[in-house]
Amino acid sequence: MKKYLPVLFSICILLGLIIGAEAWLRALYESARQYRPPLHGDTLPAEPLTLPKTAKVVIVLLSGLGDEDFQSFDLPVIEQLAQTGVSSTIQSAPPTYSQTARMTLITGASPELNGAAPIDLPFEAMAVPETDSIFARAHEAHLKTALLGLADWRGLVPREDLDETFLVESSGPEADQTILNVALPLLKEDQVDLLLIQFTGLDFAASQQGGTSSDAYRAAAIRLDNYIGQISRIMNLDTSVLVILSDRGHISSGGSGGAEIEVAQQPLVMNGYGLTSGQYSVIAQTDIAPTVAMLLGLPAPHQAQGRILFEMLNLSLEHQTLAQIALTRQRLTLAERYLASIQGPEAHLPDSLFTDIEQAANNLAENNINGALQLALLTQKSADAAMAAARHNVIQGARWPRFLAAVVLAFSWFFVLWRRRNAHAGLILIATVVTLALYHILFQLQGHSYSISAFELAAMPFDVARRMGVSFLAGGALVLLFLMLIDERNWLTLLSTGYGYSLLTVFVLALPLFWAFVQNGLVINGYLPSVNLMFWQVTSLLEILVAAIIGLIIPWPIMALNVFVNFVRRHLSDSQSKSGRDPLPGLR
């Protein structure tokens, strides 16, 4: 019985890896779907703000338009609006999926705090975030709001924050035309103070019709440029502001979600009343909501983490200072609650920051306007830095125990492999290298990049399974041929060699997972991990799952084929001795 233990042990390990990888993948997906930010459900007080408001703000959201593609297109209407108005580039923080990006645009909060799941979900699976937005701010100020776009907005903005809505169930050119037909009469009535119009034709063309290099994508951009021309002609830009932007871009194949520049940067064009024309440097996606709120004379949303784009606004220094003091107070409240949420109720901001903002208010009252503005700006930056430092410390503190656990597990696994090595250890190593090299060669030949943007999440498991199946069979064939050539006849040694190959391959596939575990933990909890590391965590789990399944099976065909060849060789050995020739040349 003892001689069978190595094989039984290998089978048990592979079965455990299959069960563990599958459970980990499910838990990881569920944690993304159910992600709640540290301040989930925490109601923050709004700072009162009394400033002149623009008569109307119209936001046109061109979903799926990256800045690189925008710069390459000939879009005469948008180009004219940019030349006579404001233009810039928006930098978004990954994950760059549509729903979380849209939440950042209307809340000013990063994906980690805006309340949306970090992955796109069907509307039925969405829970409306308890996060303040520009629609909530406008509604509380008795301004009329409206939203036209995809149906999943129902899972992002509470219906009570909107006076009018028109939502479509699908994306594409027909949906865009329908939305335009609803938007034009609404604009002509001139009764809505804050209107968001989402067009999805670019998103549809990129993801469904061949990517950003396709004719369909370019045609969608030209069509939407024409739509914006119709919208701008109806609007009175002497008393209102037209904001044209996007939620995210796409890589050339049509994917999104990662940190690539073509995905994470989007265009911004504004035209209308109260703006200082010009081309500006890169801004953050979190800056949009505080700036729109400023145009409407409203305080920034509770969880806003961006700044007001004063350089783009034609405001007096006094009005800038009033707005900045209100924004700084909002940021101090946010930072104080955030620190208490992640570090415990005993964590607080330095008292000096609250003293500084009161001093800024006093400076304004004493007509030291510039001094008040600078002090308020400095205080806001200090609050932002305190939030970033607290987040870093909490994350780093949790990584050290995981690092020790990962090191112990990795060395234990390697020690078992080393102790169980047999005379064919060199063969096992070569077959593993061939398997992994072929896997990544196939990955490159398919045109993939090592990014979450390169995959459709639903199709990703099947894509990994096909590549891993081909690669594992190639490595297994190498093991089989070598064992035939050396005339290995012990069936236990054959099985042991096959399982050694399987376990070493899975071990190497698990190495990125160990590092991702150290950095991210088992699941998403309390903060959003790096999307680059999340790519390796998800793909490693899928690779381990598939490799363990194949590795559980493949030693048996290797053993059976070797036994069969040996049987044939023995059966024909008598005829060889009689005839004097080798029946199976090259296999001895």
Coordinates of C-alpha atoms in Angstrom, one line a residue:
M1 CA 0.0 0.0 0.0
K2 CA 2.9 2.4 0.8
K3 CA 4.1 2.3 -2.8
Y4 CA 0.8 3.8 -4.0
L5 CA 0.8 6.7 -1.5
P6 CA 2.8 9.2 -3.8
V7 CA 0.2 8.7 -6.6
L8 CA -2.8 9.0 -4.2
F9 CA -1.2 12.0 -2.6
S10 CA -0.8 13.7 -6.0
I11 CA -4.5 12.9 -6.8
C12 CA -5.6 14.4 -3.5
I13 CA -3.6 17.6 -4.1
L14 CA -5.0 18.1 -7.6
L15 CA -8.5 17.5 -6.4
G16 CA -8.0 20.0 -3.6
L17 CA -6.6 22.5 -6.1
I18 CA -9.7 22.1 -8.4
I19 CA -12.1 22.6 -5.5
G20 CA -10.1 25.5 -4.0
A21 CA -9.5 27.4 -7.3
E22 CA -13.2 27.1 -8.2
A23 CA -14.3 28.3 -4.7
W24 CA -11.8 31.1 -4.8
L25 CA -13.0 32.3 -8.2
R26 CA -16.6 32.3 -7.1
A27 CA -15.8 34.2 -3.9
L28 CA -13.7 36.7 -5.9
Y29 CA -16.5 37.4 -8.3
E30 CA -19.1 37.6 -5.6
S31 CA -16.9 40.1 -3.7
A32 CA -16.7 42.3 -6.8
R33 CA -20.4 42.0 -7.4
Q34 CA -21.2 42.8 -3.7
Y35 CA -18.5 45.4 -3.2
R36 CA -19.4 48.1 -0.7
P37 CA -17.1 51.1 -0.1
P38 CA -15.8 52.0 3.4
L39 CA -18.4 54.8 3.7
H40 CA -21.4 52.7 2.5
G41 CA -24.6 54.0 4.0
D42 CA -22.8 56.8 5.8
T43 CA -24.7 60.1 5.4
L44 CA -22.4 63.1 5.3
P45 CA -23.7 66.7 5.8
A46 CA -23.6 69.0 2.8
E47 CA -22.0 72.4 3.1
P48 CA -24.3 75.2 2.1
L49 CA -23.2 77.2 -0.9
T50 CA -24.8 80.3 -2.4
L51 CA -23.4 81.2 -5.8
P52 CA -24.9 82.3 -9.1
K53 CA -25.9 79.3 -11.1
T54 CA -25.9 78.7 -14.9
A55 CA -29.4 78.5 -16.3
K56 CA -28.8 74.9 -17.5
V57 CA -26.1 72.3 -17.8
V58 CA -26.4 69.6 -20.5
I59 CA -24.0 66.7 -20.2
V60 CA -23.6 64.6 -23.4
L61 CA -22.0 61.3 -22.5
L62 CA -20.4 59.6 -25.5
S63 CA -19.9 56.2 -24.0
G64 CA -16.9 54.3 -25.3
L65 CA -14.9 57.3 -26.8
G66 CA -11.3 57.3 -25.8
D67 CA -9.2 60.5 -26.2
E68 CA -6.7 58.8 -28.6
D69 CA -9.5 57.8 -30.9
F70 CA -11.2 61.2 -30.5
Q71 CA -8.0 63.0 -31.6
S72 CA -7.8 60.8 -34.7
F73 CA -11.3 61.5 -35.9
D74 CA -12.5 64.4 -38.1
L75 CA -15.5 65.7 -36.0
P76 CA -16.2 69.2 -37.2
V77 CA -19.0 70.1 -34.7
I78 CA -17.1 69.0 -31.6
E79 CA -13.9 70.6 -32.9
Q80 CA -15.7 73.9 -33.4
L81 CA -17.1 73.7 -29.9
A82 CA -13.6 73.0 -28.5
Q83 CA -12.0 75.9 -30.4
T84 CA -14.5 78.4 -29.1
G85 CA -14.8 76.8 -25.6
V86 CA -12.9 74.5 -23.3
S87 CA -11.1 71.3 -24.2
S88 CA -9.1 68.9 -22.0
T89 CA -8.3 65.3 -21.4
I90 CA -9.9 63.3 -18.6
Q91 CA -7.8 60.7 -16.7
S92 CA -9.9 58.0 -15.0
A93 CA -8.8 55.6 -12.4
P94 CA -9.2 51.9 -13.1
P95 CA -11.2 49.7 -13.2
T96 CA -12.5 51.4 -16.3
Y97 CA -15.8 49.7 -16.7
S98 CA -18.8 51.8 -17.8
Q99 CA -21.0 51.7 -14.7
T100 CA -18.3 52.6 -12.1
A101 CA -17.0 55.3 -14.5
R102 CA -20.4 56.8 -14.9
M103 CA -20.8 56.9 -11.1
T104 CA -17.5 58.7 -10.8
L105 CA -18.7 61.3 -13.3
I106 CA -21.8 62.1 -11.3
T107 CA -20.5 61.7 -7.8
G108 CA -16.9 62.9 -8.0
A109 CA -15.9 59.8 -6.0
S110 CA -13.2 57.4 -7.2
P111 CA -14.3 53.8 -8.1
E112 CA -13.3 52.8 -4.6
L113 CA -15.8 55.1 -3.0
N114 CA -18.5 55.8 -5.5
G115 CA -20.7 52.8 -4.5
A116 CA -20.9 51.0 -7.9
A117 CA -19.6 47.5 -8.3
P118 CA -16.1 47.5 -9.9
I119 CA -17.5 45.4 -12.8
D120 CA -20.4 46.0 -15.1
L121 CA -23.5 44.1 -13.9
P122 CA -26.9 43.4 -15.5
F123 CA -29.5 45.8 -14.1
E124 CA -31.3 43.0 -12.2
A125 CA -28.1 42.3 -10.2
M126 CA -27.5 46.0 -9.3
A127 CA -28.1 47.6 -6.0
V128 CA -28.6 51.4 -6.2
P129 CA -25.6 52.9 -4.4
E130 CA -26.2 55.0 -1.4
T131 CA -23.9 57.7 -2.7
D132 CA -24.7 61.4 -3.2
S133 CA -24.6 62.7 -6.8
I134 CA -25.0 65.9 -8.7
F135 CA -28.6 64.8 -9.4
A136 CA -29.3 64.5 -5.7
R137 CA -27.7 67.9 -5.0
A138 CA -29.8 69.5 -7.8
H139 CA -33.0 67.8 -6.7
E140 CA -32.5 69.0 -3.1
A141 CA -32.1 72.5 -4.4
H142 CA -35.4 72.2 -6.3
L143 CA -33.7 72.2 -9.7
K144 CA -35.3 70.2 -12.5
T145 CA -33.3 67.1 -13.5
A146 CA -33.5 64.6 -16.3
L147 CA -31.5 61.6 -17.6
L148 CA -31.7 59.9 -20.9
G149 CA -29.7 56.7 -21.6
L150 CA -29.3 53.0 -20.9
A151 CA -31.7 51.2 -18.5
D152 CA -28.9 50.4 -16.1
W153 CA -29.0 54.0 -14.9
R154 CA -31.8 52.7 -12.7
G155 CA -29.2 50.9 -10.7
L156 CA -27.0 53.9 -10.4
V157 CA -29.3 56.9 -9.7
P158 CA -32.3 56.8 -7.4
R159 CA -35.5 57.5 -9.3
E160 CA -36.5 60.2 -6.7
D161 CA -33.5 62.3 -7.7
L162 CA -34.8 62.6 -11.3
D163 CA -37.8 64.6 -12.5
E164 CA -37.7 63.0 -16.0
T165 CA -36.1 59.9 -17.4
F166 CA -36.1 58.0 -20.7
L167 CA -34.2 54.8 -20.6
V168 CA -33.5 52.2 -23.4
E169 CA -32.9 48.5 -22.9
S170 CA -30.2 48.1 -25.5
S171 CA -27.3 50.1 -27.0
G172 CA -26.5 50.9 -30.6
P173 CA -27.5 53.4 -33.3
E174 CA -31.2 52.8 -33.1
A175 CA -31.2 53.5 -29.4
D176 CA -29.1 56.6 -29.9
Q177 CA -31.6 57.9 -32.5
T178 CA -34.5 57.3 -30.1
I179 CA -32.7 59.1 -27.3
L180 CA -32.0 62.1 -29.6
N181 CA -35.7 62.2 -30.6
V182 CA -36.6 62.5 -26.9
A183 CA -33.8 64.9 -26.1
L184 CA -34.4 67.6 -28.7
P185 CA -38.0 68.5 -27.6
L186 CA -36.8 68.5 -24.0
L187 CA -34.1 70.9 -24.8
K188 CA -36.4 73.1 -26.8
E189 CA -38.8 73.4 -23.8
D190 CA -35.8 74.7 -21.9
Q191 CA -37.3 73.6 -18.5
V192 CA -34.5 71.2 -17.3
D193 CA -31.6 72.6 -15.2
L194 CA -29.5 69.5 -15.3
L195 CA -29.8 67.1 -18.2
L196 CA -27.6 64.1 -19.0
I197 CA -27.9 62.5 -22.4
Q198 CA -26.0 59.2 -23.0
F199 CA -25.3 57.9 -26.5
T200 CA -24.0 54.3 -26.7
G201 CA -23.3 53.9 -30.4
L202 CA -19.5 54.1 -30.0
D203 CA -19.6 51.6 -27.1
F204 CA -21.7 49.2 -29.2
A205 CA -19.4 49.5 -32.3
A206 CA -16.2 48.9 -30.2
S207 CA -17.5 45.9 -28.3
Q208 CA -19.8 44.3 -30.9
Q209 CA -18.7 45.4 -34.4
G210 CA -14.9 45.0 -34.6
G211 CA -13.2 47.3 -32.2
T212 CA -12.0 50.9 -32.4
S213 CA -10.4 50.4 -35.8
S214 CA -13.6 49.3 -37.5
D215 CA -15.6 51.4 -40.0
A216 CA -18.6 51.0 -37.7
Y217 CA -16.8 52.8 -34.8
R218 CA -15.7 55.7 -37.1
A219 CA -19.2 55.9 -38.5
A220 CA -20.7 56.0 -35.0
A221 CA -18.4 58.9 -34.1
I222 CA -19.4 60.9 -37.2
R223 CA -23.1 60.2 -36.5
L224 CA -22.8 61.4 -32.9
D225 CA -21.0 64.5 -34.0
N226 CA -24.0 65.3 -36.1
Y227 CA -26.3 64.7 -33.1
I228 CA -24.2 67.1 -31.0
G229 CA -24.6 69.7 -33.7
Q230 CA -28.4 69.4 -33.4
I231 CA -28.2 69.6 -29.6
S232 CA -25.9 72.7 -29.6
R233 CA -28.1 74.5 -32.2
I234 CA -31.2 74.2 -30.0
M235 CA -29.4 75.2 -26.8
N236 CA -28.8 78.9 -25.9
L237 CA -25.1 78.7 -25.1
D238 CA -25.2 82.4 -23.9
T239 CA -27.0 81.2 -20.8
S240 CA -26.2 77.5 -20.5
V241 CA -23.3 75.1 -20.7
L242 CA -22.8 72.0 -22.9
V243 CA -20.5 69.4 -21.5
I244 CA -19.3 66.7 -23.9
L245 CA -17.3 63.8 -22.4
S246 CA -17.0 60.0 -22.2
D247 CA -17.0 57.3 -19.5
R248 CA -14.2 55.2 -20.8
G249 CA -12.4 54.3 -24.1
H250 CA -11.6 50.9 -25.6
I251 CA -8.5 49.0 -26.7
S252 CA -8.3 48.3 -30.4
S253 CA -10.0 44.9 -30.0
G254 CA -12.9 46.5 -28.2
G255 CA -12.2 45.6 -24.5
S256 CA -12.1 47.9 -21.5
G257 CA -11.6 47.7 -17.8
G258 CA -7.8 48.1 -17.5
A259 CA -5.4 50.9 -17.1
E260 CA -4.3 51.4 -20.8
I261 CA -4.1 55.0 -21.9
E262 CA -6.6 54.4 -24.7
V263 CA -9.1 53.2 -22.1
A264 CA -8.3 55.5 -19.2
Q265 CA -8.2 58.8 -21.0
Q266 CA -11.3 60.4 -22.5
P267 CA -12.0 63.8 -24.1
L268 CA -13.6 66.8 -22.4
V269 CA -15.2 69.6 -24.4
M270 CA -17.3 72.4 -22.8
N271 CA -18.9 75.4 -24.4
G272 CA -21.3 78.0 -23.1
Y273 CA -21.8 80.6 -20.4
G274 CA -19.3 81.3 -17.6
L275 CA -16.3 79.5 -19.2
T276 CA -12.8 80.6 -19.9
S277 CA -11.9 79.4 -23.4
G278 CA -8.7 77.4 -23.9
Q279 CA -7.0 74.1 -24.1
Y280 CA -6.1 72.7 -20.7
S281 CA -3.9 70.0 -19.2
V282 CA -5.1 66.6 -18.1
I283 CA -7.8 66.6 -15.3
A284 CA -9.2 63.8 -13.2
Q285 CA -12.5 62.1 -13.8
T286 CA -13.4 63.0 -10.2
D287 CA -13.2 66.7 -11.1
I288 CA -16.3 66.7 -13.3
A289 CA -19.0 66.4 -10.5
P290 CA -17.6 69.3 -8.3
T291 CA -17.3 71.5 -11.4
V292 CA -20.8 70.8 -12.6
A293 CA -22.1 71.4 -9.1
M294 CA -20.2 74.7 -9.1
L295 CA -21.8 75.8 -12.4
L296 CA -25.2 75.1 -10.8
G297 CA -24.4 77.0 -7.7
L298 CA -24.5 73.7 -5.6
P299 CA -22.2 72.1 -3.1
A300 CA -20.2 69.2 -4.3
P301 CA -21.6 65.7 -3.6
H302 CA -20.8 64.2 -0.2
Q303 CA -18.1 61.7 -1.4
A304 CA -16.5 63.9 -4.0
Q305 CA -12.7 63.6 -4.2
G306 CA -12.0 65.9 -7.1
R307 CA -11.4 69.6 -7.3
I308 CA -13.3 72.5 -8.9
L309 CA -11.8 73.4 -12.3
F310 CA -11.5 77.1 -11.5
E311 CA -9.1 77.6 -14.4
M312 CA -11.9 76.8 -16.8
L313 CA -14.5 78.9 -15.1
N314 CA -15.0 82.7 -15.4
L315 CA -15.6 83.3 -11.7
S316 CA -14.6 86.2 -9.5
L317 CA -11.9 85.5 -7.0
E318 CA -14.5 85.9 -4.2
H319 CA -16.8 83.3 -5.7
Q320 CA -13.8 81.0 -6.2
T321 CA -12.9 81.4 -2.5
L322 CA -16.5 80.7 -1.3
A323 CA -16.7 77.6 -3.4
Q324 CA -13.3 76.4 -2.3
I325 CA -14.0 76.9 1.4
A326 CA -17.2 74.9 0.9
L327 CA -15.4 72.1 -0.9
T328 CA -12.6 72.0 1.7
R329 CA -15.2 71.6 4.5
Q330 CA -16.8 68.8 2.5
R331 CA -13.4 67.1 2.1
L332 CA -12.5 67.4 5.8
T333 CA -15.8 65.8 6.7
L334 CA -15.2 63.0 4.2
A335 CA -11.6 62.4 5.3
E336 CA -12.7 62.3 9.0
R337 CA -15.4 59.7 8.3
Y338 CA -13.1 57.8 6.0
L339 CA -10.3 57.5 8.6
A340 CA -12.8 56.4 11.3
S341 CA -14.2 53.8 8.9
I342 CA -10.9 52.1 7.9
Q343 CA -8.8 52.7 11.1
G344 CA -11.4 52.8 13.8
P345 CA -13.3 55.5 15.7
E346 CA -10.2 56.7 17.4
A347 CA -8.7 57.9 14.1
H348 CA -9.0 61.6 13.5
L349 CA -7.6 64.3 11.2
P350 CA -5.2 66.8 12.9
D351 CA -7.1 69.6 14.7
S352 CA -5.0 72.1 12.8
L353 CA -6.8 71.3 9.6
F354 CA -10.2 72.4 11.1
T355 CA -8.5 75.4 12.5
D356 CA -7.0 76.3 9.1
I357 CA -10.4 76.2 7.3
E358 CA -12.0 78.4 9.9
Q359 CA -9.0 80.8 9.5
A360 CA -9.6 80.8 5.8
A361 CA -13.3 81.7 6.4
N362 CA -12.1 84.6 8.7
N363 CA -9.6 85.8 6.1
L364 CA -12.4 85.9 3.5
A365 CA -14.6 87.9 6.0
E366 CA -11.7 90.3 6.5
N367 CA -11.4 90.7 2.7
N368 CA -8.1 88.8 2.5
I369 CA -9.5 86.9 -0.4
N370 CA -6.4 85.5 -2.0
G371 CA -5.0 84.4 1.4
A372 CA -8.3 82.6 2.2
L373 CA -8.3 80.8 -1.2
Q374 CA -4.7 79.6 -0.8
L375 CA -5.3 78.4 2.7
A376 CA -8.5 76.6 1.8
L377 CA -6.7 74.9 -1.2
L378 CA -3.8 73.8 1.0
T379 CA -6.1 72.4 3.7
Q380 CA -8.0 70.4 1.1
K381 CA -4.8 68.9 -0.2
S382 CA -3.8 68.0 3.4
A383 CA -7.1 66.2 3.9
D384 CA -6.6 64.3 0.6
A385 CA -3.1 63.4 1.7
A386 CA -4.3 62.1 5.0
M387 CA -6.9 59.9 3.3
A388 CA -4.2 58.5 1.0
A389 CA -1.8 57.9 3.8
A390 CA -4.4 56.1 5.9
R391 CA -5.4 53.9 3.0
H392 CA -1.8 53.0 2.3
N393 CA -1.0 52.2 6.0
V394 CA -4.1 49.9 6.3
I395 CA -3.3 48.1 3.1
Q396 CA 0.4 47.6 3.9
G397 CA -0.4 46.4 7.4
A398 CA -2.6 43.6 6.0
R399 CA 0.0 42.6 3.5
W400 CA 2.8 41.4 5.9
P401 CA 0.8 38.5 7.3
R402 CA -0.3 37.4 3.8
F403 CA 3.4 37.6 2.7
L404 CA 4.5 35.2 5.4
A405 CA 1.6 32.9 4.6
A406 CA 2.4 32.9 0.9
V407 CA 6.1 32.3 1.5
V408 CA 5.4 29.3 3.8
L409 CA 2.9 27.8 1.4
A410 CA 5.1 28.3 -1.7
F411 CA 8.2 26.8 0.0
S412 CA 6.1 23.9 1.4
W413 CA 4.7 23.1 -2.1
F414 CA 8.2 23.3 -3.6
F415 CA 9.7 21.1 -0.8
V416 CA 7.1 18.4 -1.5
L417 CA 7.9 18.5 -5.2
W418 CA 11.6 18.3 -4.5
R419 CA 11.3 15.4 -2.1
R420 CA 9.1 13.5 -4.4
R421 CA 11.2 13.9 -7.5
N422 CA 12.2 10.7 -9.4
A423 CA 14.8 9.8 -12.0
H424 CA 12.7 11.7 -14.6
A425 CA 12.9 15.1 -12.9
G426 CA 14.7 16.7 -15.8
L427 CA 12.0 15.5 -18.2
I428 CA 9.3 17.0 -15.9
L429 CA 11.1 20.3 -15.9
I430 CA 11.5 20.4 -19.7
A431 CA 7.9 19.4 -20.3
T432 CA 6.7 22.2 -17.9
V433 CA 8.8 24.8 -19.6
V434 CA 7.4 23.7 -23.0
T435 CA 3.9 23.8 -21.7
L436 CA 4.1 27.3 -20.3
A437 CA 6.0 28.6 -23.3
L438 CA 3.5 27.3 -25.7
Y439 CA 0.6 28.7 -23.6
H440 CA 2.0 32.2 -23.7
I441 CA 2.9 31.9 -27.4
L442 CA -0.7 31.0 -28.1
F443 CA -1.8 33.9 -25.9
Q444 CA 0.3 36.3 -28.0
L445 CA -0.8 34.8 -31.3
Q446 CA -4.4 35.4 -30.4
G447 CA -3.6 39.1 -30.1
H448 CA -4.2 39.4 -26.4
S449 CA -2.4 41.7 -24.0
Y450 CA -1.7 41.0 -20.3
S451 CA -4.6 43.2 -19.1
I452 CA -8.2 42.8 -17.9
S453 CA -9.2 44.9 -21.0
A454 CA -8.2 42.1 -23.3
F455 CA -11.0 39.7 -22.1
E456 CA -14.7 39.5 -22.1
L457 CA -15.2 38.3 -18.5
A458 CA -17.9 35.7 -19.6
A459 CA -15.7 34.2 -22.3
M460 CA -12.4 34.3 -20.4
P461 CA -12.7 30.8 -18.8
F462 CA -13.3 29.1 -22.2
D463 CA -10.4 31.1 -23.7
V464 CA -8.0 30.0 -20.9
A465 CA -9.3 26.4 -21.1
R466 CA -8.6 26.1 -24.9
R467 CA -5.1 27.4 -24.6
M468 CA -4.3 25.4 -21.5
G469 CA -5.7 22.2 -23.1
V470 CA -3.5 22.5 -26.2
S471 CA -0.4 23.4 -24.1
F472 CA -0.9 20.6 -21.6
L473 CA -1.4 18.0 -24.3
A474 CA 1.8 19.2 -26.0
G475 CA 3.7 18.8 -22.7
G476 CA 2.1 15.5 -22.0
A477 CA 3.0 14.2 -25.5
L478 CA 6.6 15.1 -24.8
V479 CA 6.6 13.2 -21.5
L480 CA 5.0 10.2 -23.3
L481 CA 7.5 10.1 -26.1
F482 CA 10.5 10.3 -23.8
L483 CA 9.2 7.6 -21.5
M484 CA 8.6 5.4 -24.6
L485 CA 12.1 6.1 -25.8
I486 CA 13.8 5.1 -22.6
D487 CA 11.6 2.0 -22.3
E488 CA 10.2 2.8 -18.8
R489 CA 8.0 -0.2 -17.8
N490 CA 7.1 0.4 -14.2
W491 CA 3.5 1.7 -14.3
L492 CA 3.8 3.4 -10.9
T493 CA 6.9 5.3 -12.1
L494 CA 4.9 6.3 -15.2
L495 CA 2.0 7.6 -13.1
S496 CA 4.4 9.3 -10.7
T497 CA 6.2 11.1 -13.6
G498 CA 2.9 12.2 -15.1
Y499 CA 1.7 13.6 -11.8
G500 CA 5.0 15.2 -11.2
Y501 CA 4.6 17.0 -14.5
S502 CA 1.1 18.1 -13.6
L503 CA 2.0 19.4 -10.1
L504 CA 5.1 21.3 -11.2
T505 CA 3.1 23.0 -14.0
V506 CA 0.4 24.0 -11.6
F507 CA 3.0 25.2 -9.1
V508 CA 4.6 27.5 -11.7
L509 CA 1.1 28.8 -12.8
A510 CA 0.4 29.6 -9.1
L511 CA 3.5 31.8 -8.6
P512 CA 1.7 35.0 -9.9
L513 CA -1.3 34.0 -7.7
F514 CA 1.0 34.0 -4.6
W515 CA 2.1 37.5 -5.3
A516 CA -1.4 38.7 -6.1
F517 CA -2.6 37.2 -2.9
V518 CA 0.0 39.1 -1.0
Q519 CA -1.0 42.4 -2.6
N520 CA -4.8 42.0 -2.8
G521 CA -5.9 39.3 -0.4
L522 CA -8.3 36.5 -1.1
V523 CA -11.2 38.7 -2.2
I524 CA -12.1 42.4 -2.7
N525 CA -12.8 43.9 0.6
G526 CA -12.6 47.5 1.8
Y527 CA -10.6 48.8 -1.1
L528 CA -10.2 48.1 -4.8
P529 CA -6.9 46.3 -5.7
S530 CA -4.7 47.1 -8.7
V531 CA -6.4 45.9 -11.9
N532 CA -3.1 44.7 -13.3
L533 CA -2.6 42.4 -10.3
M534 CA -6.3 41.4 -10.4
F535 CA -5.7 40.3 -14.0
W536 CA -3.0 37.9 -12.8
Q537 CA -5.1 36.8 -9.9
V538 CA -8.1 35.9 -12.0
T539 CA -6.1 34.3 -14.9
S540 CA -3.9 32.3 -12.5
L541 CA -7.0 30.9 -10.8
L542 CA -8.5 29.9 -14.1
E543 CA -5.2 28.4 -15.3
I544 CA -4.8 26.4 -12.1
L545 CA -8.4 25.2 -12.3
V546 CA -8.0 24.0 -15.9
A547 CA -4.5 22.7 -15.5
A548 CA -5.4 20.7 -12.3
I549 CA -8.4 19.1 -14.1
I550 CA -6.2 18.1 -17.1
G551 CA -3.3 17.2 -14.9
L552 CA -5.5 14.9 -12.9
I553 CA -6.4 12.9 -16.0
I554 CA -3.3 13.1 -18.3
P555 CA -1.0 10.8 -16.3
W556 CA -3.3 7.8 -17.0
P557 CA -3.2 8.0 -20.8
I558 CA 0.6 8.5 -20.5
M559 CA 0.8 5.3 -18.4
A560 CA -1.6 3.4 -20.5
L561 CA 0.0 4.2 -23.8
N562 CA 3.4 3.3 -22.4
V563 CA 2.1 0.0 -21.0
F564 CA 0.5 -0.7 -24.4
V565 CA 3.7 0.0 -26.3
N566 CA 5.7 -2.2 -23.9
F567 CA 3.1 -5.0 -24.4
V568 CA 3.4 -4.7 -28.1
R569 CA 7.2 -4.6 -27.8
R570 CA 7.2 -7.8 -25.7
H571 CA 4.7 -9.5 -27.9
L572 CA 6.8 -8.9 -31.0
S573 CA 10.1 -9.6 -29.3
D574 CA 9.8 -13.3 -30.2
S575 CA 9.3 -12.5 -33.8
Q576 CA 12.3 -10.2 -33.7
S577 CA 14.5 -13.0 -32.3
K578 CA 13.3 -15.3 -35.1
S579 CA 13.5 -12.7 -37.9
G580 CA 16.4 -10.7 -36.6
R581 CA 14.8 -7.3 -37.1
D582 CA 13.4 -4.7 -34.7
P583 CA 9.6 -4.4 -34.9
L584 CA 9.5 -1.0 -33.3
P585 CA 12.7 0.8 -34.4
G586 CA 13.5 3.9 -32.4
L587 CA 11.5 3.0 -29.4
R588 CA 14.2 1.0 -27.6

